[in-house]
Amino acid sequence: MTRTALVTGGSRGIGAAISVALKNAGYKVAANYAGNDEAAEKFKAETGIPVYKWSVADYDACAEGIGKVEADLGPVEVLVNNAGITRDAMFHKMTPQQWREVIDTNLTGVFNMTHPLWPGMRDRKFGRIITISSINGQKGQSGQANYSAAKAGDLGFTKALAQEGARAGITVNAICPGYIATEMVKAIDEKVLNERIIPQIPVGRLGEPEEIARIVVFLASDEAGFITGSTVSANGGQFFV
């Protein structure tokens, strides 16, 4: 039986690598995205992976979008909560809107996507929930009080929900990437990247999106059924828990 996987923020960056890796592993994959139609259509044309547009910050939109995915591809058994945004500012300059937008997408969005899928996973006695958190949810980051709080919240959500899902055959895990070579990171000034960021990484390089994707494929597999409530750090040795 071919399982269906849904990846939020699944048409760009780490999410795109995850979508492709899951497809290559034999899953039927749906990639959610929020706003960049051009990038999503290009991704769809290049990979053959269908794309679905909605904001994970909107619960009703999530429920409706999930319904469309399941009508097209079958019950979603693997959910990858990857969608995320940044609205960076030092705290004394951070606005309530910047706080809310990040919390609504990066934390509440994980609830909004997981909650509608949970009953079906419980009924089928199988499910995989994998949330992409961040190194900054583990250690904090100046100028990212909103982002760090949301990503730390994702870890608490993961640990709590893992306990509820265990007897129903549902595993719930999180991955905390460090600096990964996505478009967003590569857009950082080269001098800053080479002199301030990479020297902090003991392995001496940025991570690759495919390295995160391989962790997702393993956690989604039957072979990972004994792993739940875990946080996998993938940061090149930059931070240890």
PDB file of C-alpha atoms in Angstrom:
ATOM      1  CA  MET A   1       0.000   0.000   0.000  1.00  0.00           C
ATOM      2  CA  THR A   2       1.353   3.402  -0.977  1.00  0.00           C
ATOM      3  CA  ARG A   3       1.007   5.901   1.810  1.00  0.00           C
ATOM      4  CA  THR A   4       0.112   9.564   1.343  1.00  0.00           C
ATOM      5  CA  ALA A   5       2.332  12.304   2.762  1.00  0.00           C
ATOM      6  CA  LEU A   6       1.481  15.988   3.080  1.00  0.00           C
ATOM      7  CA  VAL A   7       4.305  18.526   3.418  1.00  0.00           C
ATOM      8  CA  THR A   8       3.487  22.092   4.410  1.00  0.00           C
ATOM      9  CA  GLY A   9       5.710  24.720   2.845  1.00  0.00           C
ATOM     10  CA  GLY A  10       6.551  21.844   0.567  1.00  0.00           C
ATOM     11  CA  SER A  11       7.436  23.569  -2.699  1.00  0.00           C
ATOM     12  CA  ARG A  12      10.551  25.521  -1.687  1.00  0.00           C
ATOM     13  CA  GLY A  13      13.714  25.125   0.369  1.00  0.00           C
ATOM     14  CA  ILE A  14      13.820  22.333   2.925  1.00  0.00           C
ATOM     15  CA  GLY A  15      10.165  21.536   2.220  1.00  0.00           C
ATOM     16  CA  ALA A  16      10.826  20.938  -1.470  1.00  0.00           C
ATOM     17  CA  ALA A  17      13.694  18.576  -0.633  1.00  0.00           C
ATOM     18  CA  ILE A  18      11.410  16.704   1.774  1.00  0.00           C
ATOM     19  CA  SER A  19       8.622  16.420  -0.806  1.00  0.00           C
ATOM     20  CA  VAL A  20      11.000  15.034  -3.421  1.00  0.00           C
ATOM     21  CA  ALA A  21      12.659  12.624  -1.002  1.00  0.00           C
ATOM     22  CA  LEU A  22       9.304  11.222   0.111  1.00  0.00           C
ATOM     23  CA  LYS A  23       8.199  10.812  -3.491  1.00  0.00           C
ATOM     24  CA  ASN A  24      11.437   9.006  -4.296  1.00  0.00           C
ATOM     25  CA  ALA A  25      10.822   6.749  -1.300  1.00  0.00           C
ATOM     26  CA  GLY A  26       7.492   5.677  -2.807  1.00  0.00           C
ATOM     27  CA  TYR A  27       4.978   7.957  -1.110  1.00  0.00           C
ATOM     28  CA  LYS A  28       2.153   9.830  -2.782  1.00  0.00           C
ATOM     29  CA  VAL A  29       3.066  13.404  -1.892  1.00  0.00           C
ATOM     30  CA  ALA A  30       1.084  16.621  -1.679  1.00  0.00           C
ATOM     31  CA  ALA A  31       2.984  19.886  -1.244  1.00  0.00           C
ATOM     32  CA  ASN A  32       1.200  22.756   0.468  1.00  0.00           C
ATOM     33  CA  TYR A  33       2.292  26.353  -0.079  1.00  0.00           C
ATOM     34  CA  ALA A  34       1.012  29.746   1.024  1.00  0.00           C
ATOM     35  CA  GLY A  35       1.837  32.444  -1.490  1.00  0.00           C
ATOM     36  CA  ASN A  36       4.429  31.997  -4.212  1.00  0.00           C
ATOM     37  CA  ASP A  37       2.360  30.697  -7.132  1.00  0.00           C
ATOM     38  CA  GLU A  38       5.215  30.939  -9.624  1.00  0.00           C
ATOM     39  CA  ALA A  39       7.593  28.867  -7.489  1.00  0.00           C
ATOM     40  CA  ALA A  40       4.871  26.316  -6.739  1.00  0.00           C
ATOM     41  CA  GLU A  41       3.952  25.819 -10.379  1.00  0.00           C
ATOM     42  CA  LYS A  42       7.614  25.483 -11.323  1.00  0.00           C
ATOM     43  CA  PHE A  43       8.080  22.882  -8.579  1.00  0.00           C
ATOM     44  CA  LYS A  44       5.017  20.977  -9.767  1.00  0.00           C
ATOM     45  CA  ALA A  45       6.224  20.996 -13.385  1.00  0.00           C
ATOM     46  CA  GLU A  46       9.712  19.810 -12.425  1.00  0.00           C
ATOM     47  CA  THR A  47       8.713  17.094  -9.956  1.00  0.00           C
ATOM     48  CA  GLY A  48       5.191  16.014 -10.850  1.00  0.00           C
ATOM     49  CA  ILE A  49       4.188  16.577  -7.207  1.00  0.00           C
ATOM     50  CA  PRO A  50       0.758  18.235  -6.889  1.00  0.00           C
ATOM     51  CA  VAL A  51       0.626  21.530  -5.016  1.00  0.00           C
ATOM     52  CA  TYR A  52      -2.168  22.930  -2.869  1.00  0.00           C
ATOM     53  CA  LYS A  53      -2.440  26.532  -1.727  1.00  0.00           C
ATOM     54  CA  TRP A  54      -3.617  27.601   1.713  1.00  0.00           C
ATOM     55  CA  SER A  55      -2.308  29.343   4.830  1.00  0.00           C
ATOM     56  CA  VAL A  56      -1.540  27.053   7.739  1.00  0.00           C
ATOM     57  CA  ALA A  57      -2.411  29.971  10.028  1.00  0.00           C
ATOM     58  CA  ASP A  58      -6.099  29.508   9.093  1.00  0.00           C
ATOM     59  CA  TYR A  59      -7.709  26.448  10.725  1.00  0.00           C
ATOM     60  CA  ASP A  60     -10.687  26.284   8.366  1.00  0.00           C
ATOM     61  CA  ALA A  61      -8.405  26.623   5.332  1.00  0.00           C
ATOM     62  CA  CYS A  62      -6.292  23.746   6.661  1.00  0.00           C
ATOM     63  CA  ALA A  63      -9.318  21.504   7.152  1.00  0.00           C
ATOM     64  CA  GLU A  64     -10.588  22.336   3.670  1.00  0.00           C
ATOM     65  CA  GLY A  65      -7.162  21.872   2.076  1.00  0.00           C
ATOM     66  CA  ILE A  66      -6.624  18.532   3.785  1.00  0.00           C
ATOM     67  CA  GLY A  67     -10.015  17.444   2.492  1.00  0.00           C
ATOM     68  CA  LYS A  68      -8.947  18.236  -1.072  1.00  0.00           C
ATOM     69  CA  VAL A  69      -5.667  16.366  -0.675  1.00  0.00           C
ATOM     70  CA  GLU A  70      -7.397  13.302   0.727  1.00  0.00           C
ATOM     71  CA  ALA A  71     -10.010  13.365  -2.019  1.00  0.00           C
ATOM     72  CA  ASP A  72      -7.220  13.368  -4.603  1.00  0.00           C
ATOM     73  CA  LEU A  73      -4.615  11.107  -3.013  1.00  0.00           C
ATOM     74  CA  GLY A  74      -6.236   9.195  -0.178  1.00  0.00           C
ATOM     75  CA  PRO A  75      -5.970   9.477   3.617  1.00  0.00           C
ATOM     76  CA  VAL A  76      -2.939  11.425   4.798  1.00  0.00           C
ATOM     77  CA  GLU A  77      -0.824   9.138   6.959  1.00  0.00           C
ATOM     78  CA  VAL A  78       2.361  11.223   7.080  1.00  0.00           C
ATOM     79  CA  LEU A  79       2.256  14.914   7.940  1.00  0.00           C
ATOM     80  CA  VAL A  80       5.376  17.066   7.763  1.00  0.00           C
ATOM     81  CA  ASN A  81       4.849  20.426   9.454  1.00  0.00           C
ATOM     82  CA  ASN A  82       7.507  22.429   7.663  1.00  0.00           C
ATOM     83  CA  ALA A  83       5.820  25.768   6.860  1.00  0.00           C
ATOM     84  CA  GLY A  84       7.396  28.682   8.663  1.00  0.00           C
ATOM     85  CA  ILE A  85       8.029  32.413   8.428  1.00  0.00           C
ATOM     86  CA  THR A  86      10.300  34.965  10.084  1.00  0.00           C
ATOM     87  CA  ARG A  87       9.525  38.501  11.165  1.00  0.00           C
ATOM     88  CA  ASP A  88      12.806  39.326  12.874  1.00  0.00           C
ATOM     89  CA  ALA A  89      13.262  42.353  15.106  1.00  0.00           C
ATOM     90  CA  MET A  90      14.949  43.160  18.373  1.00  0.00           C
ATOM     91  CA  PHE A  91      12.342  42.760  21.078  1.00  0.00           C
ATOM     92  CA  HIS A  92      12.067  46.447  21.955  1.00  0.00           C
ATOM     93  CA  LYS A  93      11.176  47.111  18.325  1.00  0.00           C
ATOM     94  CA  MET A  94       8.995  44.040  17.733  1.00  0.00           C
ATOM     95  CA  THR A  95       5.361  44.829  16.992  1.00  0.00           C
ATOM     96  CA  PRO A  96       2.369  42.790  18.165  1.00  0.00           C
ATOM     97  CA  GLN A  97       1.703  41.998  14.504  1.00  0.00           C
ATOM     98  CA  GLN A  98       5.213  40.585  14.021  1.00  0.00           C
ATOM     99  CA  TRP A  99       4.706  38.436  17.108  1.00  0.00           C
ATOM    100  CA  ARG A 100       1.272  37.179  16.074  1.00  0.00           C
ATOM    101  CA  GLU A 101       2.193  36.390  12.463  1.00  0.00           C
ATOM    102  CA  VAL A 102       5.081  34.146  13.480  1.00  0.00           C
ATOM    103  CA  ILE A 103       3.196  32.420  16.309  1.00  0.00           C
ATOM    104  CA  ASP A 104       0.132  31.927  14.100  1.00  0.00           C
ATOM    105  CA  THR A 105       2.145  30.248  11.334  1.00  0.00           C
ATOM    106  CA  ASN A 106       5.001  28.494  13.113  1.00  0.00           C
ATOM    107  CA  LEU A 107       3.176  27.243  16.210  1.00  0.00           C
ATOM    108  CA  THR A 108      -0.581  27.498  15.784  1.00  0.00           C
ATOM    109  CA  GLY A 109      -0.120  26.296  12.204  1.00  0.00           C
ATOM    110  CA  VAL A 110       1.215  22.997  13.557  1.00  0.00           C
ATOM    111  CA  PHE A 111      -1.980  22.592  15.590  1.00  0.00           C
ATOM    112  CA  ASN A 112      -4.130  23.652  12.636  1.00  0.00           C
ATOM    113  CA  MET A 113      -2.623  20.983  10.391  1.00  0.00           C
ATOM    114  CA  THR A 114      -2.347  18.163  12.909  1.00  0.00           C
ATOM    115  CA  HIS A 115      -5.742  18.479  14.570  1.00  0.00           C
ATOM    116  CA  PRO A 116      -7.936  17.680  11.526  1.00  0.00           C
ATOM    117  CA  LEU A 117      -5.760  14.647  10.672  1.00  0.00           C
ATOM    118  CA  TRP A 118      -5.544  13.208  14.172  1.00  0.00           C
ATOM    119  CA  PRO A 119      -8.919  11.375  14.294  1.00  0.00           C
ATOM    120  CA  GLY A 120      -8.229   9.526  11.030  1.00  0.00           C
ATOM    121  CA  MET A 121      -4.792   8.487  12.184  1.00  0.00           C
ATOM    122  CA  ARG A 122      -6.252   7.213  15.461  1.00  0.00           C
ATOM    123  CA  ASP A 123      -8.922   5.246  13.619  1.00  0.00           C
ATOM    124  CA  ARG A 124      -6.384   3.666  11.253  1.00  0.00           C
ATOM    125  CA  LYS A 125      -3.913   2.988  14.095  1.00  0.00           C
ATOM    126  CA  PHE A 126      -1.085   4.554  12.132  1.00  0.00           C
ATOM    127  CA  GLY A 127       0.344   8.009  11.688  1.00  0.00           C
ATOM    128  CA  ARG A 128       3.549   9.964  11.412  1.00  0.00           C
ATOM    129  CA  ILE A 129       3.712  13.599  12.536  1.00  0.00           C
ATOM    130  CA  ILE A 130       7.094  15.222  11.851  1.00  0.00           C
ATOM    131  CA  THR A 131       7.590  18.891  12.676  1.00  0.00           C
ATOM    132  CA  ILE A 132      10.515  20.970  11.490  1.00  0.00           C
ATOM    133  CA  SER A 133      11.520  23.102  14.461  1.00  0.00           C
ATOM    134  CA  SER A 134      14.879  24.919  14.620  1.00  0.00           C
ATOM    135  CA  ILE A 135      18.161  25.186  16.475  1.00  0.00           C
ATOM    136  CA  ASN A 136      16.854  28.576  17.585  1.00  0.00           C
ATOM    137  CA  GLY A 137      13.933  26.885  19.310  1.00  0.00           C
ATOM    138  CA  GLN A 138      16.517  25.010  21.370  1.00  0.00           C
ATOM    139  CA  LYS A 139      19.000  27.768  22.191  1.00  0.00           C
ATOM    140  CA  GLY A 140      17.153  31.007  21.406  1.00  0.00           C
ATOM    141  CA  GLN A 141      18.372  33.747  19.067  1.00  0.00           C
ATOM    142  CA  SER A 142      18.701  37.476  19.486  1.00  0.00           C
ATOM    143  CA  GLY A 143      16.194  39.302  17.307  1.00  0.00           C
ATOM    144  CA  GLN A 144      13.966  36.241  17.102  1.00  0.00           C
ATOM    145  CA  ALA A 145      11.949  36.163  20.317  1.00  0.00           C
ATOM    146  CA  ASN A 146       8.837  35.361  18.276  1.00  0.00           C
ATOM    147  CA  TYR A 147      10.490  32.677  16.116  1.00  0.00           C
ATOM    148  CA  SER A 148      12.381  31.050  18.989  1.00  0.00           C
ATOM    149  CA  ALA A 149       9.240  30.957  21.136  1.00  0.00           C
ATOM    150  CA  ALA A 150       7.214  29.345  18.356  1.00  0.00           C
ATOM    151  CA  LYS A 151       9.859  26.761  17.512  1.00  0.00           C
ATOM    152  CA  ALA A 152      10.336  25.903  21.198  1.00  0.00           C
ATOM    153  CA  GLY A 153       6.562  25.522  21.432  1.00  0.00           C
ATOM    154  CA  ASP A 154       6.703  23.025  18.576  1.00  0.00           C
ATOM    155  CA  LEU A 155       8.989  20.852  20.707  1.00  0.00           C
ATOM    156  CA  GLY A 156       6.605  20.916  23.672  1.00  0.00           C
ATOM    157  CA  PHE A 157       3.720  20.066  21.343  1.00  0.00           C
ATOM    158  CA  THR A 158       5.710  17.138  19.953  1.00  0.00           C
ATOM    159  CA  LYS A 159       6.517  15.671  23.365  1.00  0.00           C
ATOM    160  CA  ALA A 160       2.956  15.986  24.650  1.00  0.00           C
ATOM    161  CA  LEU A 161       1.247  14.632  21.552  1.00  0.00           C
ATOM    162  CA  ALA A 162       3.673  11.713  21.297  1.00  0.00           C
ATOM    163  CA  GLN A 163       2.338  10.452  24.604  1.00  0.00           C
ATOM    164  CA  GLU A 164      -1.244  10.618  23.344  1.00  0.00           C
ATOM    165  CA  GLY A 165      -0.497   8.951  20.015  1.00  0.00           C
ATOM    166  CA  ALA A 166       1.757   6.119  21.117  1.00  0.00           C
ATOM    167  CA  ARG A 167      -0.920   3.495  21.798  1.00  0.00           C
ATOM    168  CA  ALA A 168      -2.689   4.422  18.558  1.00  0.00           C
ATOM    169  CA  GLY A 169       0.373   3.689  16.443  1.00  0.00           C
ATOM    170  CA  ILE A 170       1.082   7.373  15.827  1.00  0.00           C
ATOM    171  CA  THR A 171       4.601   8.691  16.269  1.00  0.00           C
ATOM    172  CA  VAL A 172       5.281  12.386  16.755  1.00  0.00           C
ATOM    173  CA  ASN A 173       8.812  13.709  16.322  1.00  0.00           C
ATOM    174  CA  ALA A 174      10.645  16.949  15.614  1.00  0.00           C
ATOM    175  CA  ILE A 175      13.765  17.918  13.716  1.00  0.00           C
ATOM    176  CA  CYS A 176      15.832  20.967  14.618  1.00  0.00           C
ATOM    177  CA  PRO A 177      17.957  22.069  11.648  1.00  0.00           C
ATOM    178  CA  GLY A 178      20.817  24.499  12.041  1.00  0.00           C
ATOM    179  CA  TYR A 179      21.928  26.692   9.158  1.00  0.00           C
ATOM    180  CA  ILE A 180      20.839  24.997   5.939  1.00  0.00           C
ATOM    181  CA  ALA A 181      21.814  26.083   2.414  1.00  0.00           C
ATOM    182  CA  THR A 182      18.408  27.344   1.340  1.00  0.00           C
ATOM    183  CA  GLU A 183      17.701  30.432  -0.769  1.00  0.00           C
ATOM    184  CA  MET A 184      16.993  32.383   2.414  1.00  0.00           C
ATOM    185  CA  VAL A 185      20.332  31.525   4.024  1.00  0.00           C
ATOM    186  CA  LYS A 186      22.296  31.935   0.793  1.00  0.00           C
ATOM    187  CA  ALA A 187      20.840  35.451   0.505  1.00  0.00           C
ATOM    188  CA  ILE A 188      22.744  36.471   3.645  1.00  0.00           C
ATOM    189  CA  ASP A 189      25.688  38.756   2.908  1.00  0.00           C
ATOM    190  CA  GLU A 190      28.596  36.524   1.892  1.00  0.00           C
ATOM    191  CA  LYS A 191      30.966  38.241   4.321  1.00  0.00           C
ATOM    192  CA  VAL A 192      28.561  37.646   7.221  1.00  0.00           C
ATOM    193  CA  LEU A 193      28.023  34.051   6.154  1.00  0.00           C
ATOM    194  CA  ASN A 194      31.719  33.238   5.826  1.00  0.00           C
ATOM    195  CA  GLU A 195      33.052  35.228   8.767  1.00  0.00           C
ATOM    196  CA  ARG A 196      30.302  35.020  11.378  1.00  0.00           C
ATOM    197  CA  ILE A 197      28.013  32.074  10.683  1.00  0.00           C
ATOM    198  CA  ILE A 198      30.009  29.200   9.195  1.00  0.00           C
ATOM    199  CA  PRO A 199      32.851  29.543  11.747  1.00  0.00           C
ATOM    200  CA  GLN A 200      30.257  28.738  14.457  1.00  0.00           C
ATOM    201  CA  ILE A 201      29.534  25.369  12.793  1.00  0.00           C
ATOM    202  CA  PRO A 202      32.114  22.732  13.805  1.00  0.00           C
ATOM    203  CA  VAL A 203      31.764  20.740  10.581  1.00  0.00           C
ATOM    204  CA  GLY A 204      32.691  23.915   8.702  1.00  0.00           C
ATOM    205  CA  ARG A 205      29.813  24.158   6.253  1.00  0.00           C
ATOM    206  CA  LEU A 206      26.099  24.745   5.851  1.00  0.00           C
ATOM    207  CA  GLY A 207      23.768  21.781   5.903  1.00  0.00           C
ATOM    208  CA  GLU A 208      22.000  20.662   2.745  1.00  0.00           C
ATOM    209  CA  PRO A 209      18.198  20.466   2.501  1.00  0.00           C
ATOM    210  CA  GLU A 210      18.535  16.844   1.404  1.00  0.00           C
ATOM    211  CA  GLU A 211      20.190  16.010   4.730  1.00  0.00           C
ATOM    212  CA  ILE A 212      17.066  17.103   6.577  1.00  0.00           C
ATOM    213  CA  ALA A 213      14.895  15.284   4.052  1.00  0.00           C
ATOM    214  CA  ARG A 214      16.656  11.989   4.712  1.00  0.00           C
ATOM    215  CA  ILE A 215      15.832  12.267   8.413  1.00  0.00           C
ATOM    216  CA  VAL A 216      12.171  12.844   7.533  1.00  0.00           C
ATOM    217  CA  VAL A 217      12.068   9.776   5.283  1.00  0.00           C
ATOM    218  CA  PHE A 218      13.441   7.627   8.099  1.00  0.00           C
ATOM    219  CA  LEU A 219      11.067   9.012  10.741  1.00  0.00           C
ATOM    220  CA  ALA A 220       8.144   8.446   8.370  1.00  0.00           C
ATOM    221  CA  SER A 221       9.044   4.803   7.830  1.00  0.00           C
ATOM    222  CA  ASP A 222       7.754   1.693   9.577  1.00  0.00           C
ATOM    223  CA  GLU A 223      11.310   1.106  10.781  1.00  0.00           C
ATOM    224  CA  ALA A 224      11.068   4.209  12.993  1.00  0.00           C
ATOM    225  CA  GLY A 225       8.002   2.987  14.873  1.00  0.00           C
ATOM    226  CA  PHE A 226       9.800   2.891  18.242  1.00  0.00           C
ATOM    227  CA  ILE A 227      10.950   6.516  17.967  1.00  0.00           C
ATOM    228  CA  THR A 228       8.446   9.041  19.261  1.00  0.00           C
ATOM    229  CA  GLY A 229       8.584  12.281  21.239  1.00  0.00           C
ATOM    230  CA  SER A 230      12.141  12.762  20.010  1.00  0.00           C
ATOM    231  CA  THR A 231      13.993  15.823  18.812  1.00  0.00           C
ATOM    232  CA  VAL A 232      16.652  15.216  16.169  1.00  0.00           C
ATOM    233  CA  SER A 233      19.303  17.945  16.080  1.00  0.00           C
ATOM    234  CA  ALA A 234      20.883  18.438  12.643  1.00  0.00           C
ATOM    235  CA  ASN A 235      23.176  21.418  13.055  1.00  0.00           C
ATOM    236  CA  GLY A 236      26.721  20.307  12.255  1.00  0.00           C
ATOM    237  CA  GLY A 237      27.669  20.319  15.927  1.00  0.00           C
ATOM    238  CA  GLN A 238      26.735  23.951  16.509  1.00  0.00           C
ATOM    239  CA  PHE A 239      24.562  23.240  19.539  1.00  0.00           C
ATOM    240  CA  PHE A 240      24.160  20.218  21.808  1.00  0.00           C
ATOM    241  CA  VAL A 241      21.177  19.530  24.048  1.00  0.00           C
TER     242      VAL A 241
END
